[in-house]
Amino acid sequence: MATEALIERILAASDGPSSSTIDALHELLDDATIEASTAPRSVAEAARLVGLSTHTLRYYEQEGLVRPARNASGYREYSTSDLRRLVFLTRMRLSGMTMTDLKRYISLVEQGPSTVTERRRMMRDQHDRITRQIRELRLALETTEYKIRVYDGHPEG
């Protein structure tokens, strides 16, 4: 499936991880599925597609997280591979991964397969942080639902 369609399918999912969304994410992050024939995207197109501002994309470039090519006129051109990395970065930032950790992770990726063990450890640590956040958010949601039920029982509430 085309990268743009996969990105839109993932970002449109609203009710949590369905098997369809998870499959799309796996396909999106699998470099073997990158379609070489897709035309590069401008910074504005890339920003729209992944739901970030152009300023954020330029910041990510400045921080070394993504390195889009430049065309003959000097404009950034985001490849399919760049877009896929941006999806990964946005998901990790949303989950609270720090810029320091992201920069370390991307540096390890760029060093190649010898760093897989450390990258796996980083992802396991991130998994644990996300799991803790989800538990905390569930408790906050239950507390909110309790208060709504309390207020529903009081006419002035």
PDB file of C-alpha atoms in Angstrom:
ATOM      1  CA  MET A   1       0.000   0.000   0.000  1.00  0.00           C
ATOM      2  CA  ALA A   2       1.255   3.521  -0.704  1.00  0.00           C
ATOM      3  CA  THR A   3       2.942   5.362   2.144  1.00  0.00           C
ATOM      4  CA  GLU A   4       0.455   8.244   2.048  1.00  0.00           C
ATOM      5  CA  ALA A   5      -2.515   5.873   2.343  1.00  0.00           C
ATOM      6  CA  LEU A   6      -0.879   4.039   5.254  1.00  0.00           C
ATOM      7  CA  ILE A   7      -0.139   7.289   7.079  1.00  0.00           C
ATOM      8  CA  GLU A   8      -3.676   8.553   6.601  1.00  0.00           C
ATOM      9  CA  ARG A   9      -5.128   5.212   7.773  1.00  0.00           C
ATOM     10  CA  ILE A  10      -3.037   5.285  10.944  1.00  0.00           C
ATOM     11  CA  LEU A  11      -3.709   8.917  11.781  1.00  0.00           C
ATOM     12  CA  ALA A  12      -7.445   8.539  11.126  1.00  0.00           C
ATOM     13  CA  ALA A  13      -7.813   5.678  13.609  1.00  0.00           C
ATOM     14  CA  SER A  14      -9.695   7.094  16.555  1.00  0.00           C
ATOM     15  CA  ASP A  15     -10.612   4.244  18.859  1.00  0.00           C
ATOM     16  CA  GLY A  16      -7.278   2.732  19.709  1.00  0.00           C
ATOM     17  CA  PRO A  17      -5.250   0.029  18.079  1.00  0.00           C
ATOM     18  CA  SER A  18      -7.373  -2.124  15.822  1.00  0.00           C
ATOM     19  CA  SER A  19      -5.726  -4.988  13.973  1.00  0.00           C
ATOM     20  CA  SER A  20      -6.105  -2.965  10.769  1.00  0.00           C
ATOM     21  CA  THR A  21      -4.262   0.002  12.271  1.00  0.00           C
ATOM     22  CA  ILE A  22      -1.528  -2.187  13.713  1.00  0.00           C
ATOM     23  CA  ASP A  23      -1.070  -3.926  10.362  1.00  0.00           C
ATOM     24  CA  ALA A  24      -0.835  -0.548   8.624  1.00  0.00           C
ATOM     25  CA  LEU A  25       1.730   0.663  11.152  1.00  0.00           C
ATOM     26  CA  HIS A  26       3.841  -2.472  10.711  1.00  0.00           C
ATOM     27  CA  GLU A  27       3.718  -2.067   6.946  1.00  0.00           C
ATOM     28  CA  LEU A  28       4.538   1.624   7.218  1.00  0.00           C
ATOM     29  CA  LEU A  29       7.611   1.031   9.389  1.00  0.00           C
ATOM     30  CA  ASP A  30       8.891  -1.908   7.326  1.00  0.00           C
ATOM     31  CA  ASP A  31      11.547  -0.575   4.956  1.00  0.00           C
ATOM     32  CA  ALA A  32      10.924  -3.511   2.615  1.00  0.00           C
ATOM     33  CA  THR A  33       7.563  -1.992   1.666  1.00  0.00           C
ATOM     34  CA  ILE A  34       8.914   1.422   0.651  1.00  0.00           C
ATOM     35  CA  GLU A  35       7.799   2.201  -2.873  1.00  0.00           C
ATOM     36  CA  ALA A  36      10.687   3.693  -4.836  1.00  0.00           C
ATOM     37  CA  SER A  37       8.520   5.276  -7.516  1.00  0.00           C
ATOM     38  CA  THR A  38       6.772   7.773  -5.234  1.00  0.00           C
ATOM     39  CA  ALA A  39       7.716  11.379  -5.942  1.00  0.00           C
ATOM     40  CA  PRO A  40       9.380  13.286  -3.096  1.00  0.00           C
ATOM     41  CA  ARG A  41       7.231  15.699  -1.063  1.00  0.00           C
ATOM     42  CA  SER A  42       7.853  19.339  -0.323  1.00  0.00           C
ATOM     43  CA  VAL A  43       8.192  20.450   3.284  1.00  0.00           C
ATOM     44  CA  ALA A  44       4.595  21.732   3.225  1.00  0.00           C
ATOM     45  CA  GLU A  45       3.257  18.461   1.760  1.00  0.00           C
ATOM     46  CA  ALA A  46       5.251  16.369   4.229  1.00  0.00           C
ATOM     47  CA  ALA A  47       4.072  18.507   7.147  1.00  0.00           C
ATOM     48  CA  ARG A  48       0.424  18.177   6.083  1.00  0.00           C
ATOM     49  CA  LEU A  49       0.726  14.437   5.595  1.00  0.00           C
ATOM     50  CA  VAL A  50       2.202  13.687   9.010  1.00  0.00           C
ATOM     51  CA  GLY A  51       0.314  16.391  10.878  1.00  0.00           C
ATOM     52  CA  LEU A  52       3.254  18.567  11.910  1.00  0.00           C
ATOM     53  CA  SER A  53       4.160  22.168  11.207  1.00  0.00           C
ATOM     54  CA  THR A  54       6.838  23.026   8.678  1.00  0.00           C
ATOM     55  CA  HIS A  55       8.713  24.642  11.576  1.00  0.00           C
ATOM     56  CA  THR A  56       8.769  21.293  13.410  1.00  0.00           C
ATOM     57  CA  LEU A  57      10.059  19.497  10.317  1.00  0.00           C
ATOM     58  CA  ARG A  58      12.858  22.029   9.984  1.00  0.00           C
ATOM     59  CA  TYR A  59      13.623  21.638  13.692  1.00  0.00           C
ATOM     60  CA  TYR A  60      13.799  17.843  13.326  1.00  0.00           C
ATOM     61  CA  GLU A  61      16.194  18.348  10.432  1.00  0.00           C
ATOM     62  CA  GLN A  62      18.304  20.777  12.465  1.00  0.00           C
ATOM     63  CA  GLU A  63      18.468  18.203  15.272  1.00  0.00           C
ATOM     64  CA  GLY A  64      19.599  15.485  12.851  1.00  0.00           C
ATOM     65  CA  LEU A  65      16.473  13.350  13.163  1.00  0.00           C
ATOM     66  CA  VAL A  66      15.639  13.503   9.468  1.00  0.00           C
ATOM     67  CA  ARG A  67      17.776  14.490   6.498  1.00  0.00           C
ATOM     68  CA  PRO A  68      15.633  15.314   3.480  1.00  0.00           C
ATOM     69  CA  ALA A  69      17.401  15.748   0.165  1.00  0.00           C
ATOM     70  CA  ARG A  70      17.460  19.098  -1.586  1.00  0.00           C
ATOM     71  CA  ASN A  71      16.386  19.622  -5.185  1.00  0.00           C
ATOM     72  CA  ALA A  72      18.274  21.721  -7.738  1.00  0.00           C
ATOM     73  CA  SER A  73      16.574  24.847  -6.390  1.00  0.00           C
ATOM     74  CA  GLY A  74      17.616  24.044  -2.829  1.00  0.00           C
ATOM     75  CA  TYR A  75      14.136  23.089  -1.595  1.00  0.00           C
ATOM     76  CA  ARG A  76      13.714  20.161   0.784  1.00  0.00           C
ATOM     77  CA  GLU A  77      12.350  16.951  -0.730  1.00  0.00           C
ATOM     78  CA  TYR A  78      11.004  14.363   1.668  1.00  0.00           C
ATOM     79  CA  SER A  79      11.289  10.814   0.373  1.00  0.00           C
ATOM     80  CA  THR A  80       9.004   7.974   1.363  1.00  0.00           C
ATOM     81  CA  SER A  81      11.682   6.834   3.784  1.00  0.00           C
ATOM     82  CA  ASP A  82      11.792  10.331   5.331  1.00  0.00           C
ATOM     83  CA  LEU A  83       7.996  10.314   5.723  1.00  0.00           C
ATOM     84  CA  ARG A  84       8.091   6.954   7.432  1.00  0.00           C
ATOM     85  CA  ARG A  85      10.747   8.200   9.826  1.00  0.00           C
ATOM     86  CA  LEU A  86       8.584  11.257  10.568  1.00  0.00           C
ATOM     87  CA  VAL A  87       5.649   9.001  11.458  1.00  0.00           C
ATOM     88  CA  PHE A  88       7.903   7.102  13.858  1.00  0.00           C
ATOM     89  CA  LEU A  89       9.201  10.351  15.369  1.00  0.00           C
ATOM     90  CA  THR A  90       5.702  11.779  15.849  1.00  0.00           C
ATOM     91  CA  ARG A  91       4.498   8.619  17.581  1.00  0.00           C
ATOM     92  CA  MET A  92       7.518   8.566  19.882  1.00  0.00           C
ATOM     93  CA  ARG A  93       7.200  12.269  20.735  1.00  0.00           C
ATOM     94  CA  LEU A  94       3.482  11.815  21.394  1.00  0.00           C
ATOM     95  CA  SER A  95       4.337   9.014  23.792  1.00  0.00           C
ATOM     96  CA  GLY A  96       6.720  11.292  25.680  1.00  0.00           C
ATOM     97  CA  MET A  97      10.086  10.176  24.342  1.00  0.00           C
ATOM     98  CA  THR A  98      12.567  12.973  24.895  1.00  0.00           C
ATOM     99  CA  MET A  99      14.458  14.661  22.101  1.00  0.00           C
ATOM    100  CA  THR A 100      17.687  13.436  23.686  1.00  0.00           C
ATOM    101  CA  ASP A 101      16.479   9.827  23.510  1.00  0.00           C
ATOM    102  CA  LEU A 102      15.187  10.286  19.964  1.00  0.00           C
ATOM    103  CA  LYS A 103      18.505  11.714  18.821  1.00  0.00           C
ATOM    104  CA  ARG A 104      20.327   8.815  20.486  1.00  0.00           C
ATOM    105  CA  TYR A 105      17.977   6.295  18.875  1.00  0.00           C
ATOM    106  CA  ILE A 106      18.336   7.801  15.370  1.00  0.00           C
ATOM    107  CA  SER A 107      22.102   7.920  15.804  1.00  0.00           C
ATOM    108  CA  LEU A 108      22.045   4.208  16.645  1.00  0.00           C
ATOM    109  CA  VAL A 109      19.833   3.444  13.634  1.00  0.00           C
ATOM    110  CA  GLU A 110      22.283   5.215  11.385  1.00  0.00           C
ATOM    111  CA  GLN A 111      25.174   3.211  12.852  1.00  0.00           C
ATOM    112  CA  GLY A 112      23.596   0.024  11.545  1.00  0.00           C
ATOM    113  CA  PRO A 113      22.743  -3.484  12.734  1.00  0.00           C
ATOM    114  CA  SER A 114      25.432  -3.639  15.422  1.00  0.00           C
ATOM    115  CA  THR A 115      23.258  -1.320  17.566  1.00  0.00           C
ATOM    116  CA  VAL A 116      20.074  -3.406  17.505  1.00  0.00           C
ATOM    117  CA  THR A 117      20.526  -4.584  21.095  1.00  0.00           C
ATOM    118  CA  GLU A 118      20.691  -1.030  22.430  1.00  0.00           C
ATOM    119  CA  ARG A 119      17.786   0.094  20.232  1.00  0.00           C
ATOM    120  CA  ARG A 120      15.690  -2.821  21.496  1.00  0.00           C
ATOM    121  CA  ARG A 121      16.498  -1.808  25.079  1.00  0.00           C
ATOM    122  CA  MET A 122      15.464   1.775  24.347  1.00  0.00           C
ATOM    123  CA  MET A 123      12.169   0.610  22.841  1.00  0.00           C
ATOM    124  CA  ARG A 124      11.497  -1.684  25.805  1.00  0.00           C
ATOM    125  CA  ASP A 125      12.124   1.215  28.186  1.00  0.00           C
ATOM    126  CA  GLN A 126       9.768   3.375  26.112  1.00  0.00           C
ATOM    127  CA  HIS A 127       7.183   0.586  26.127  1.00  0.00           C
ATOM    128  CA  ASP A 128       7.326   0.511  29.921  1.00  0.00           C
ATOM    129  CA  ARG A 129       6.888   4.314  30.114  1.00  0.00           C
ATOM    130  CA  ILE A 130       3.920   4.200  27.734  1.00  0.00           C
ATOM    131  CA  THR A 131       2.309   1.337  29.662  1.00  0.00           C
ATOM    132  CA  ARG A 132       2.639   3.341  32.896  1.00  0.00           C
ATOM    133  CA  GLN A 133       1.136   6.421  31.180  1.00  0.00           C
ATOM    134  CA  ILE A 134      -1.806   4.361  29.940  1.00  0.00           C
ATOM    135  CA  ARG A 135      -2.471   3.051  33.462  1.00  0.00           C
ATOM    136  CA  GLU A 136      -2.327   6.594  34.840  1.00  0.00           C
ATOM    137  CA  LEU A 137      -4.659   7.885  32.123  1.00  0.00           C
ATOM    138  CA  ARG A 138      -7.117   5.026  32.752  1.00  0.00           C
ATOM    139  CA  LEU A 139      -7.216   5.976  36.418  1.00  0.00           C
ATOM    140  CA  ALA A 140      -7.771   9.636  35.477  1.00  0.00           C
ATOM    141  CA  LEU A 141     -10.581   8.585  33.124  1.00  0.00           C
ATOM    142  CA  GLU A 142     -12.221   6.441  35.802  1.00  0.00           C
ATOM    143  CA  THR A 143     -11.982   9.332  38.268  1.00  0.00           C
ATOM    144  CA  THR A 144     -13.582  11.674  35.729  1.00  0.00           C
ATOM    145  CA  GLU A 145     -16.360   9.170  34.991  1.00  0.00           C
ATOM    146  CA  TYR A 146     -17.005   8.782  38.713  1.00  0.00           C
ATOM    147  CA  LYS A 147     -17.368  12.555  39.108  1.00  0.00           C
ATOM    148  CA  ILE A 148     -19.740  12.732  36.138  1.00  0.00           C
ATOM    149  CA  ARG A 149     -21.910  10.028  37.742  1.00  0.00           C
ATOM    150  CA  VAL A 150     -21.872  11.948  41.040  1.00  0.00           C
ATOM    151  CA  TYR A 151     -22.890  15.175  39.322  1.00  0.00           C
ATOM    152  CA  ASP A 152     -25.603  13.391  37.317  1.00  0.00           C
ATOM    153  CA  GLY A 153     -27.202  12.483  40.642  1.00  0.00           C
ATOM    154  CA  HIS A 154     -27.439  16.115  41.740  1.00  0.00           C
ATOM    155  CA  PRO A 155     -29.849  18.455  39.936  1.00  0.00           C
ATOM    156  CA  GLU A 156     -27.724  21.558  40.623  1.00  0.00           C
ATOM    157  CA  GLY A 157     -24.560  19.740  39.500  1.00  0.00           C
TER     158      GLY A 157
END
